[in-house]
PDB file of C-alpha atoms in Angstrom:
ATOM      1  CA  MET A   1      -0.473   2.228 -19.240  1.00  0.00           C
ATOM      2  CA  HIS A   2      -0.109  -1.110 -17.416  1.00  0.00           C
ATOM      3  CA  LYS A   3       2.698  -3.624 -17.791  1.00  0.00           C
ATOM      4  CA  ILE A   4       3.085  -7.118 -16.373  1.00  0.00           C
ATOM      5  CA  GLN A   5       6.527  -7.666 -14.876  1.00  0.00           C
ATOM      6  CA  LYS A   6       8.113 -10.763 -13.367  1.00  0.00           C
ATOM      7  CA  ILE A   7      10.581 -11.080 -10.489  1.00  0.00           C
ATOM      8  CA  GLY A   8      12.155 -14.465  -9.800  1.00  0.00           C
ATOM      9  CA  LYS A   9      10.424 -17.717 -10.728  1.00  0.00           C
ATOM     10  CA  THR A  10       7.070 -17.343  -8.993  1.00  0.00           C
ATOM     11  CA  PHE A  11       6.186 -13.640  -8.655  1.00  0.00           C
ATOM     12  CA  SER A  12       4.473 -11.386 -11.227  1.00  0.00           C
ATOM     13  CA  TYR A  13       2.986  -7.934 -10.762  1.00  0.00           C
ATOM     14  CA  VAL A  14       1.141  -5.250 -12.697  1.00  0.00           C
ATOM     15  CA  THR A  15       2.591  -1.725 -12.682  1.00  0.00           C
ATOM     16  CA  PRO A  16       0.599   1.072 -10.986  1.00  0.00           C
ATOM     17  CA  VAL A  17      -1.411   3.863 -12.672  1.00  0.00           C
ATOM     18  CA  SER A  18      -1.437   7.200 -10.839  1.00  0.00           C
ATOM     19  CA  LEU A  19      -4.366   8.915 -12.607  1.00  0.00           C
ATOM     20  CA  THR A  20      -6.950   6.405 -11.364  1.00  0.00           C
ATOM     21  CA  ASP A  21      -4.845   5.394  -8.333  1.00  0.00           C
ATOM     22  CA  ARG A  22      -4.457   1.770  -9.442  1.00  0.00           C
ATOM     23  CA  PRO A  23      -1.867   0.186  -7.129  1.00  0.00           C
ATOM     24  CA  ILE A  24       0.527  -2.652  -7.918  1.00  0.00           C
ATOM     25  CA  LEU A  25      -1.166  -6.064  -7.709  1.00  0.00           C
ATOM     26  CA  GLY A  26       0.964  -9.159  -7.144  1.00  0.00           C
ATOM     27  CA  MET A  27       0.612 -12.837  -8.091  1.00  0.00           C
ATOM     28  CA  VAL A  28       2.596 -15.672  -6.483  1.00  0.00           C
ATOM     29  CA  VAL A  29       2.317 -18.940  -8.422  1.00  0.00           C
ATOM     30  CA  GLY A  30       3.131 -22.112  -6.471  1.00  0.00           C
ATOM     31  CA  ASN A  31       2.997 -25.741  -7.596  1.00  0.00           C
ATOM     32  CA  ASN A  32      -0.379 -26.276  -5.885  1.00  0.00           C
ATOM     33  CA  LYS A  33      -1.995 -22.872  -5.357  1.00  0.00           C
ATOM     34  CA  THR A  34      -1.792 -19.282  -6.615  1.00  0.00           C
ATOM     35  CA  LEU A  35      -2.014 -16.250  -4.330  1.00  0.00           C
ATOM     36  CA  MET A  36      -2.995 -12.765  -5.539  1.00  0.00           C
ATOM     37  CA  ILE A  37      -1.942  -9.753  -3.448  1.00  0.00           C
ATOM     38  CA  ASP A  38      -4.640  -7.051  -3.295  1.00  0.00           C
ATOM     39  CA  ALA A  39      -7.860  -7.060  -5.319  1.00  0.00           C
ATOM     40  CA  GLY A  40      -7.396  -3.738  -7.129  1.00  0.00           C
ATOM     41  CA  ASN A  41      -9.435  -0.551  -7.282  1.00  0.00           C
ATOM     42  CA  SER A  42     -12.162  -1.938  -9.574  1.00  0.00           C
ATOM     43  CA  GLU A  43     -13.374  -5.144 -11.170  1.00  0.00           C
ATOM     44  CA  ASP A  44     -11.789  -3.941 -14.435  1.00  0.00           C
ATOM     45  CA  HIS A  45      -8.420  -3.612 -12.700  1.00  0.00           C
ATOM     46  CA  ALA A  46      -8.605  -7.121 -11.190  1.00  0.00           C
ATOM     47  CA  LYS A  47      -9.854  -8.720 -14.423  1.00  0.00           C
ATOM     48  CA  TYR A  48      -7.142  -7.038 -16.491  1.00  0.00           C
ATOM     49  CA  PHE A  49      -4.405  -8.311 -14.191  1.00  0.00           C
ATOM     50  CA  ILE A  50      -5.738 -11.878 -14.117  1.00  0.00           C
ATOM     51  CA  LYS A  51      -6.243 -11.967 -17.916  1.00  0.00           C
ATOM     52  CA  GLU A  52      -2.720 -10.658 -18.610  1.00  0.00           C
ATOM     53  CA  THR A  53      -1.114 -12.935 -16.007  1.00  0.00           C
ATOM     54  CA  LEU A  54      -2.897 -15.966 -17.486  1.00  0.00           C
ATOM     55  CA  LYS A  55      -1.051 -15.371 -20.772  1.00  0.00           C
ATOM     56  CA  HIS A  56       2.253 -15.974 -18.984  1.00  0.00           C
ATOM     57  CA  GLU A  57       1.467 -18.213 -16.015  1.00  0.00           C
ATOM     58  CA  ASN A  58      -1.636 -20.249 -16.881  1.00  0.00           C
ATOM     59  CA  ALA A  59      -2.767 -19.864 -13.254  1.00  0.00           C
ATOM     60  CA  LYS A  60      -5.854 -18.187 -11.802  1.00  0.00           C
ATOM     61  CA  PRO A  61      -5.742 -17.008  -8.164  1.00  0.00           C
ATOM     62  CA  ASP A  62      -7.048 -19.501  -5.581  1.00  0.00           C
ATOM     63  CA  LEU A  63      -6.487 -16.991  -2.762  1.00  0.00           C
ATOM     64  CA  VAL A  64      -6.264 -13.211  -2.488  1.00  0.00           C
ATOM     65  CA  VAL A  65      -4.762 -11.252   0.441  1.00  0.00           C
ATOM     66  CA  LEU A  66      -5.896  -7.675   1.080  1.00  0.00           C
ATOM     67  CA  THR A  67      -3.120  -5.437   2.419  1.00  0.00           C
ATOM     68  CA  HIS A  68      -5.535  -2.882   3.989  1.00  0.00           C
ATOM     69  CA  TRP A  69      -9.040  -1.433   3.715  1.00  0.00           C
ATOM     70  CA  HIS A  70      -8.516   1.539   1.352  1.00  0.00           C
ATOM     71  CA  TRP A  71     -10.780   1.515  -1.722  1.00  0.00           C
ATOM     72  CA  ASP A  72      -7.998   1.117  -4.301  1.00  0.00           C
ATOM     73  CA  HIS A  73      -6.990  -2.242  -2.771  1.00  0.00           C
ATOM     74  CA  ILE A  74     -10.448  -3.804  -2.241  1.00  0.00           C
ATOM     75  CA  PHE A  75     -13.001  -2.626  -4.831  1.00  0.00           C
ATOM     76  CA  GLY A  76     -11.910  -5.315  -7.326  1.00  0.00           C
ATOM     77  CA  LEU A  77     -12.986  -8.130  -4.990  1.00  0.00           C
ATOM     78  CA  PRO A  78     -16.380  -8.776  -6.696  1.00  0.00           C
ATOM     79  CA  ALA A  79     -14.391  -9.873  -9.802  1.00  0.00           C
ATOM     80  CA  LEU A  80     -12.960 -12.779  -7.750  1.00  0.00           C
ATOM     81  CA  PRO A  81     -16.042 -14.793  -6.700  1.00  0.00           C
ATOM     82  CA  ASP A  82     -14.236 -18.159  -6.764  1.00  0.00           C
ATOM     83  CA  THR A  83     -11.163 -16.892  -4.915  1.00  0.00           C
ATOM     84  CA  VAL A  84     -10.850 -17.206  -1.116  1.00  0.00           C
ATOM     85  CA  SER A  85     -10.179 -13.707   0.256  1.00  0.00           C
ATOM     86  CA  ILE A  86      -7.970 -13.206   3.315  1.00  0.00           C
ATOM     87  CA  ALA A  87      -7.579 -10.080   5.450  1.00  0.00           C
ATOM     88  CA  SER A  88      -6.713  -9.041   8.976  1.00  0.00           C
ATOM     89  CA  SER A  89      -9.635  -8.755  11.408  1.00  0.00           C
ATOM     90  CA  LYS A  90      -8.945  -5.007  11.546  1.00  0.00           C
ATOM     91  CA  THR A  91      -9.318  -4.744   7.749  1.00  0.00           C
ATOM     92  CA  ARG A  92     -12.685  -6.480   7.810  1.00  0.00           C
ATOM     93  CA  LYS A  93     -13.924  -4.103  10.553  1.00  0.00           C
ATOM     94  CA  GLU A  94     -12.913  -1.073   8.456  1.00  0.00           C
ATOM     95  CA  MET A  95     -14.519  -2.554   5.323  1.00  0.00           C
ATOM     96  CA  GLU A  96     -17.791  -3.108   7.205  1.00  0.00           C
ATOM     97  CA  LYS A  97     -17.970   0.665   7.761  1.00  0.00           C
ATOM     98  CA  LEU A  98     -18.046   1.169   3.959  1.00  0.00           C
ATOM     99  CA  LEU A  99     -21.105  -1.097   3.405  1.00  0.00           C
ATOM    100  CA  PRO A 100     -23.802   1.603   3.795  1.00  0.00           C
ATOM    101  CA  PHE A 101     -22.011   4.169   1.608  1.00  0.00           C
ATOM    102  CA  SER A 102     -23.356   5.392  -1.737  1.00  0.00           C
ATOM    103  CA  TRP A 103     -20.734   5.959  -4.446  1.00  0.00           C
ATOM    104  CA  LEU A 104     -22.659   8.504  -6.515  1.00  0.00           C
ATOM    105  CA  ASP A 105     -20.781  11.779  -7.136  1.00  0.00           C
ATOM    106  CA  GLU A 106     -23.000  13.741  -4.741  1.00  0.00           C
ATOM    107  CA  ALA A 107     -22.502  11.243  -1.914  1.00  0.00           C
ATOM    108  CA  ILE A 108     -18.711  11.150  -2.421  1.00  0.00           C
ATOM    109  CA  ASP A 109     -18.563  14.978  -2.547  1.00  0.00           C
ATOM    110  CA  GLU A 110     -20.591  15.191   0.675  1.00  0.00           C
ATOM    111  CA  ARG A 111     -18.128  12.836   2.439  1.00  0.00           C
ATOM    112  CA  VAL A 112     -15.229  15.015   1.221  1.00  0.00           C
ATOM    113  CA  ARG A 113     -16.948  18.084   2.727  1.00  0.00           C
ATOM    114  CA  GLU A 114     -17.474  16.200   6.004  1.00  0.00           C
ATOM    115  CA  GLY A 115     -13.821  15.118   6.075  1.00  0.00           C
ATOM    116  CA  MET A 116     -14.643  11.403   5.786  1.00  0.00           C
ATOM    117  CA  GLU A 117     -13.158  11.148   2.274  1.00  0.00           C
ATOM    118  CA  ILE A 118     -10.159  12.901   0.728  1.00  0.00           C
ATOM    119  CA  GLU A 119     -10.274  14.925  -2.469  1.00  0.00           C
ATOM    120  CA  PHE A 120      -7.514  12.887  -4.132  1.00  0.00           C
ATOM    121  CA  CYS A 121      -9.441   9.606  -3.679  1.00  0.00           C
ATOM    122  CA  ALA A 122     -12.739  11.192  -4.739  1.00  0.00           C
ATOM    123  CA  LYS A 123     -11.150  12.329  -8.036  1.00  0.00           C
ATOM    124  CA  ALA A 124      -9.531   8.940  -8.651  1.00  0.00           C
ATOM    125  CA  ILE A 125     -12.806   7.047  -8.010  1.00  0.00           C
ATOM    126  CA  LYS A 126     -14.641   9.275 -10.514  1.00  0.00           C
ATOM    127  CA  GLU A 127     -11.820   8.756 -13.037  1.00  0.00           C
ATOM    128  CA  GLU A 128     -11.760   4.948 -12.602  1.00  0.00           C
ATOM    129  CA  TYR A 129     -15.565   4.621 -12.674  1.00  0.00           C
ATOM    130  CA  GLN A 130     -16.528   6.910 -15.557  1.00  0.00           C
ATOM    131  CA  ASP A 131     -18.879   4.530 -17.401  1.00  0.00           C
ATOM    132  CA  HIS A 132     -20.575   2.775 -14.492  1.00  0.00           C
ATOM    133  CA  ARG A 133     -20.596   3.108 -10.725  1.00  0.00           C
ATOM    134  CA  ASP A 134     -21.910  -0.259  -9.511  1.00  0.00           C
ATOM    135  CA  ILE A 135     -19.401  -0.477  -6.660  1.00  0.00           C
ATOM    136  CA  GLN A 136     -19.903  -3.361  -4.251  1.00  0.00           C
ATOM    137  CA  VAL A 137     -17.933  -3.837  -1.042  1.00  0.00           C
ATOM    138  CA  VAL A 138     -17.412  -7.581  -0.599  1.00  0.00           C
ATOM    139  CA  LEU A 139     -16.157  -8.653   2.825  1.00  0.00           C
ATOM    140  CA  PRO A 140     -13.203 -11.082   3.129  1.00  0.00           C
ATOM    141  CA  ASP A 141     -13.809 -14.801   3.757  1.00  0.00           C
ATOM    142  CA  VAL A 142     -10.920 -15.559   6.128  1.00  0.00           C
ATOM    143  CA  MET A 143      -9.601 -13.340   8.937  1.00  0.00           C
ATOM    144  CA  PHE A 144      -6.417 -13.500  10.996  1.00  0.00           C
ATOM    145  CA  ASP A 145      -5.023 -11.337  13.787  1.00  0.00           C
ATOM    146  CA  ARG A 146      -1.236 -11.263  13.727  1.00  0.00           C
ATOM    147  CA  ARG A 147       0.459 -13.578  11.246  1.00  0.00           C
ATOM    148  CA  MET A 148      -0.203 -16.524   8.953  1.00  0.00           C
ATOM    149  CA  GLU A 149       1.876 -18.630   6.577  1.00  0.00           C
ATOM    150  CA  ILE A 150       0.521 -19.931   3.283  1.00  0.00           C
ATOM    151  CA  ASP A 151       2.232 -22.847   1.553  1.00  0.00           C
ATOM    152  CA  LEU A 152       1.477 -22.603  -2.174  1.00  0.00           C
ATOM    153  CA  GLY A 153       3.660 -25.599  -3.056  1.00  0.00           C
ATOM    154  CA  GLY A 154       7.354 -24.837  -3.471  1.00  0.00           C
ATOM    155  CA  VAL A 155       6.860 -21.249  -2.317  1.00  0.00           C
ATOM    156  CA  THR A 156       5.709 -19.874   1.045  1.00  0.00           C
ATOM    157  CA  CYS A 157       4.061 -16.528   1.776  1.00  0.00           C
ATOM    158  CA  VAL A 158       4.168 -14.981   5.246  1.00  0.00           C
ATOM    159  CA  VAL A 159       1.268 -12.562   5.774  1.00  0.00           C
ATOM    160  CA  GLN A 160       1.831 -10.327   8.786  1.00  0.00           C
ATOM    161  CA  HIS A 161      -0.031  -7.413  10.338  1.00  0.00           C
ATOM    162  CA  VAL A 162       2.381  -4.471  10.738  1.00  0.00           C
ATOM    163  CA  GLY A 163       0.116  -1.396  10.984  1.00  0.00           C
ATOM    164  CA  GLY A 164       1.707   2.017  10.432  1.00  0.00           C
ATOM    165  CA  ASP A 165       0.577   5.620  10.059  1.00  0.00           C
ATOM    166  CA  HIS A 166      -0.994   5.094   6.625  1.00  0.00           C
ATOM    167  CA  ALA A 167      -3.499   2.487   7.844  1.00  0.00           C
ATOM    168  CA  ALA A 168      -3.531   0.780  11.246  1.00  0.00           C
ATOM    169  CA  ASP A 169      -4.708  -2.480   9.625  1.00  0.00           C
ATOM    170  CA  SER A 170      -1.823  -2.722   7.094  1.00  0.00           C
ATOM    171  CA  VAL A 171      -0.370  -6.167   6.412  1.00  0.00           C
ATOM    172  CA  ILE A 172       2.718  -7.122   4.391  1.00  0.00           C
ATOM    173  CA  VAL A 173       3.324 -10.277   2.337  1.00  0.00           C
ATOM    174  CA  TYR A 174       6.791 -11.838   2.418  1.00  0.00           C
ATOM    175  CA  VAL A 175       7.503 -14.291  -0.411  1.00  0.00           C
ATOM    176  CA  LYS A 176      10.137 -16.350   1.398  1.00  0.00           C
ATOM    177  CA  GLU A 177      11.886 -18.224  -1.400  1.00  0.00           C
ATOM    178  CA  GLU A 178      12.046 -15.138  -3.650  1.00  0.00           C
ATOM    179  CA  LYS A 179      13.055 -12.763  -0.813  1.00  0.00           C
ATOM    180  CA  ILE A 180      10.343 -10.314  -1.916  1.00  0.00           C
ATOM    181  CA  LEU A 181       8.624  -8.105   0.665  1.00  0.00           C
ATOM    182  CA  PHE A 182       5.306  -6.705  -0.616  1.00  0.00           C
ATOM    183  CA  LEU A 183       4.838  -3.556   1.488  1.00  0.00           C
ATOM    184  CA  GLY A 184       1.436  -2.425   0.250  1.00  0.00           C
ATOM    185  CA  ASP A 185       1.001   1.163   1.507  1.00  0.00           C
ATOM    186  CA  CYS A 186       2.361   0.583   5.022  1.00  0.00           C
ATOM    187  CA  ILE A 187       5.405   2.862   4.633  1.00  0.00           C
ATOM    188  CA  TYR A 188       3.362   5.838   3.380  1.00  0.00           C
ATOM    189  CA  PRO A 189       2.010   8.669   5.608  1.00  0.00           C
ATOM    190  CA  LYS A 190      -1.520   8.925   6.947  1.00  0.00           C
ATOM    191  CA  MET A 191      -3.788  10.436   4.283  1.00  0.00           C
ATOM    192  CA  TYR A 192      -7.164  10.239   6.025  1.00  0.00           C
ATOM    193  CA  ALA A 193      -6.448  13.117   8.390  1.00  0.00           C
ATOM    194  CA  GLU A 194      -6.738  16.900   8.560  1.00  0.00           C
ATOM    195  CA  LYS A 195      -3.071  17.051   7.438  1.00  0.00           C
ATOM    196  CA  VAL A 196      -1.076  14.283   5.756  1.00  0.00           C
ATOM    197  CA  HIS A 197       1.396  13.132   8.422  1.00  0.00           C
ATOM    198  CA  TYR A 198       3.897  10.715   9.919  1.00  0.00           C
ATOM    199  CA  THR A 199       4.315  10.177  13.661  1.00  0.00           C
ATOM    200  CA  MET A 200       7.839   9.530  14.963  1.00  0.00           C
ATOM    201  CA  GLN A 201       7.081   6.592  17.262  1.00  0.00           C
ATOM    202  CA  GLU A 202       4.893   4.757  14.766  1.00  0.00           C
ATOM    203  CA  ILE A 203       7.252   5.012  11.788  1.00  0.00           C
ATOM    204  CA  LEU A 204      10.257   3.885  13.867  1.00  0.00           C
ATOM    205  CA  ARG A 205       8.306   0.911  15.257  1.00  0.00           C
ATOM    206  CA  LEU A 206       7.173  -0.044  11.742  1.00  0.00           C
ATOM    207  CA  LEU A 207      10.676   0.211  10.246  1.00  0.00           C
ATOM    208  CA  ASP A 208      12.083  -2.025  13.000  1.00  0.00           C
ATOM    209  CA  GLU A 209       9.418  -4.613  12.160  1.00  0.00           C
ATOM    210  CA  LEU A 210      10.154  -4.458   8.411  1.00  0.00           C
ATOM    211  CA  ASP A 211      13.903  -4.752   9.042  1.00  0.00           C
ATOM    212  CA  ALA A 212      13.323  -8.225  10.512  1.00  0.00           C
ATOM    213  CA  PHE A 213      12.614  -9.598   6.997  1.00  0.00           C
ATOM    214  CA  ASP A 214      15.506 -10.779   4.837  1.00  0.00           C
ATOM    215  CA  ALA A 215      14.421  -9.297   1.500  1.00  0.00           C
ATOM    216  CA  ASP A 216      16.212  -8.376  -1.719  1.00  0.00           C
ATOM    217  CA  THR A 217      13.195  -6.687  -3.362  1.00  0.00           C
ATOM    218  CA  TYR A 218      10.652  -4.384  -1.712  1.00  0.00           C
ATOM    219  CA  ILE A 219       7.343  -3.486  -3.340  1.00  0.00           C
ATOM    220  CA  PRO A 220       5.551  -0.272  -2.329  1.00  0.00           C
ATOM    221  CA  SER A 221       2.107  -0.291  -3.938  1.00  0.00           C
ATOM    222  CA  HIS A 222       2.260   3.023  -5.792  1.00  0.00           C
ATOM    223  CA  GLN A 223       5.881   3.111  -6.982  1.00  0.00           C
ATOM    224  CA  ARG A 224       8.285   0.821  -8.783  1.00  0.00           C
ATOM    225  CA  PRO A 225       9.929  -1.984  -6.763  1.00  0.00           C
ATOM    226  CA  TRP A 226      12.969  -1.039  -4.677  1.00  0.00           C
ATOM    227  CA  THR A 227      16.261  -2.898  -4.350  1.00  0.00           C
ATOM    228  CA  LYS A 228      17.627  -3.593  -0.854  1.00  0.00           C
ATOM    229  CA  GLU A 229      19.856  -0.503  -1.192  1.00  0.00           C
ATOM    230  CA  GLU A 230      16.966   1.734  -2.326  1.00  0.00           C
ATOM    231  CA  PHE A 231      14.850   0.495   0.584  1.00  0.00           C
ATOM    232  CA  ARG A 232      17.724   1.233   2.972  1.00  0.00           C
ATOM    233  CA  GLN A 233      18.001   4.788   1.566  1.00  0.00           C
ATOM    234  CA  GLU A 234      14.250   5.314   2.001  1.00  0.00           C
ATOM    235  CA  THR A 235      14.237   4.006   5.591  1.00  0.00           C
ATOM    236  CA  ASP A 236      17.392   5.970   6.475  1.00  0.00           C
ATOM    237  CA  LYS A 237      15.636   9.143   5.294  1.00  0.00           C
ATOM    238  CA  LEU A 238      12.573   8.367   7.444  1.00  0.00           C
ATOM    239  CA  ARG A 239      14.647   7.436  10.513  1.00  0.00           C
ATOM    240  CA  MET A 240      16.846  10.530  10.342  1.00  0.00           C
ATOM    241  CA  ILE A 241      13.967  12.954   9.756  1.00  0.00           C
ATOM    242  CA  ALA A 242      12.094  11.332  12.668  1.00  0.00           C
ATOM    243  CA  LYS A 243      15.207  11.785  14.846  1.00  0.00           C
ATOM    244  CA  PHE A 244      15.622  15.464  13.877  1.00  0.00           C
ATOM    245  CA  THR A 245      11.883  16.088  14.374  1.00  0.00           C
ATOM    246  CA  ASP A 246      12.311  14.888  17.953  1.00  0.00           C
ATOM    247  CA  LEU A 247      15.558  16.814  18.555  1.00  0.00           C
ATOM    248  CA  CYS A 248      14.127  20.029  17.073  1.00  0.00           C
ATOM    249  CA  SER A 249      10.729  19.701  18.779  1.00  0.00           C
ATOM    250  CA  GLY A 250       8.911  19.768  15.431  1.00  0.00           C
ATOM    251  CA  ASP A 251      10.469  23.075  14.270  1.00  0.00           C
ATOM    252  CA  LYS A 252      10.395  22.808  10.477  1.00  0.00           C
ATOM    253  CA  GLN A 253      13.275  25.222   9.770  1.00  0.00           C
ATOM    254  CA  LYS A 254      15.569  23.578  12.318  1.00  0.00           C
ATOM    255  CA  ILE A 255      14.734  20.063  11.069  1.00  0.00           C
ATOM    256  CA  THR A 256      15.424  21.122   7.468  1.00  0.00           C
ATOM    257  CA  LYS A 257      18.782  22.635   8.466  1.00  0.00           C
ATOM    258  CA  GLU A 258      19.834  19.561  10.498  1.00  0.00           C
ATOM    259  CA  TYR A 259      18.858  17.133   7.748  1.00  0.00           C
ATOM    260  CA  GLN A 260      20.579  19.262   5.090  1.00  0.00           C
ATOM    261  CA  ASN A 261      23.779  19.165   7.171  1.00  0.00           C
ATOM    262  CA  TYR A 262      23.383  15.406   7.536  1.00  0.00           C
ATOM    263  CA  VAL A 263      23.088  14.712   3.768  1.00  0.00           C
ATOM    264  CA  ASN A 264      25.474  17.570   2.879  1.00  0.00           C
ATOM    265  CA  ARG A 265      23.600  18.740  -0.239  1.00  0.00           C
ATOM    266  CA  GLU A 266      20.468  20.585  -1.378  1.00  0.00           C
ATOM    267  CA  LEU A 267      17.338  18.716  -0.338  1.00  0.00           C
ATOM    268  CA  LYS A 268      15.132  17.002  -2.911  1.00  0.00           C
ATOM    269  CA  GLU A 269      11.407  17.643  -3.193  1.00  0.00           C
ATOM    270  CA  ASP A 270      10.441  14.306  -1.607  1.00  0.00           C
ATOM    271  CA  GLU A 271      12.711  15.027   1.393  1.00  0.00           C
ATOM    272  CA  LEU A 272      11.125  18.445   1.971  1.00  0.00           C
ATOM    273  CA  GLU A 273       7.692  16.831   1.665  1.00  0.00           C
ATOM    274  CA  THR A 274       8.641  14.143   4.210  1.00  0.00           C
ATOM    275  CA  ILE A 275       9.859  16.813   6.654  1.00  0.00           C
ATOM    276  CA  ALA A 276       6.485  18.583   6.294  1.00  0.00           C
ATOM    277  CA  TYR A 277       4.663  15.296   7.053  1.00  0.00           C
ATOM    278  CA  PHE A 278       6.661  14.787  10.261  1.00  0.00           C
ATOM    279  CA  VAL A 279       6.022  18.399  11.323  1.00  0.00           C
ATOM    280  CA  ASN A 280       2.287  17.845  10.688  1.00  0.00           C
ATOM    281  CA  GLY A 281       2.352  14.744  12.907  1.00  0.00           C
ATOM    282  CA  TYR A 282       4.414  16.274  15.715  1.00  0.00           C
TER     283      TYR A 282
END
C-alpha cells in the first residue's frame, strides 16, 4: 500500500494510493522546524504519514501547507491540532464553501446529481471513510496571497500561488536546497467541470511559471516523482498539444494527426487522453 521514501537530506514523502485517492504527502525537516506538505484525505492518512515519518526523522510537523482546496488534500487537517496550517487566501475561501456540507452517502450522491461533486471523488470518499464519516473541515490558520518563504533552519521552502486549470488556488512548494518542486495537482486538468479539460492559455502560462524554478525532482501528487527529463517530456507534450489545438481550431482528428507527425510514432493512451482534454477545453 503506502511506502515512505526519502529524497536528499531533508525531504520525505508517502506514496499515493489510487483506490481511496490518497495523494503524496511531503515532509521537509529543517534544523529548527518541520514543514508538512498537504494534510491528506483523512485523519487516518495524516496520522499514518506522521507515525511512519517519526520512525525515520524523529520530527513532528510544526507547519503544514495546503496545496489547494480539494478534499483529498485537506480532510486530514483535524489530525494536526498543534500544527500551524498555511494556505493561500483563495484556498481558504474555497474551503469555507465546504463548511455547511453533509458527508453522508445521500448528501454526496445528491451533489453528484447536481454537478457540484464528481463521481470519482464520491467513490473515493466512500472508500476512504468506510467505518466512520465524521468529516470536519478545519480552516487554515495563516493565509498569504502570492508567495512566502519559510526558513526551517538549513533548508528554505518557497510557497507560491500558481493557479492552473485543475484548481485556481493551486500553490507549489519549492524546497530550495534540495531542488525539489512539489507540484501538488497544479499540472492536472480541471476535473470539477462538465467535461475534464485543459485550456491552452492557462496551461502555457502555468508551465512558464513552473519553468522559472531550478529543480531536479518534480512531485505531482498522484504519481511517482519525475526527474528533470521526465518533467520536460511531460511539459513538452502539453505545450505541443496546446499549440496544435490552436492551429487546428480544436479539431480532434487534425490535432491527433499533427501530434503523431511531431512524435513520429503511434500515440500512447495518455497522449490521446490529453488531446481529448484540450479539445474539451477549446
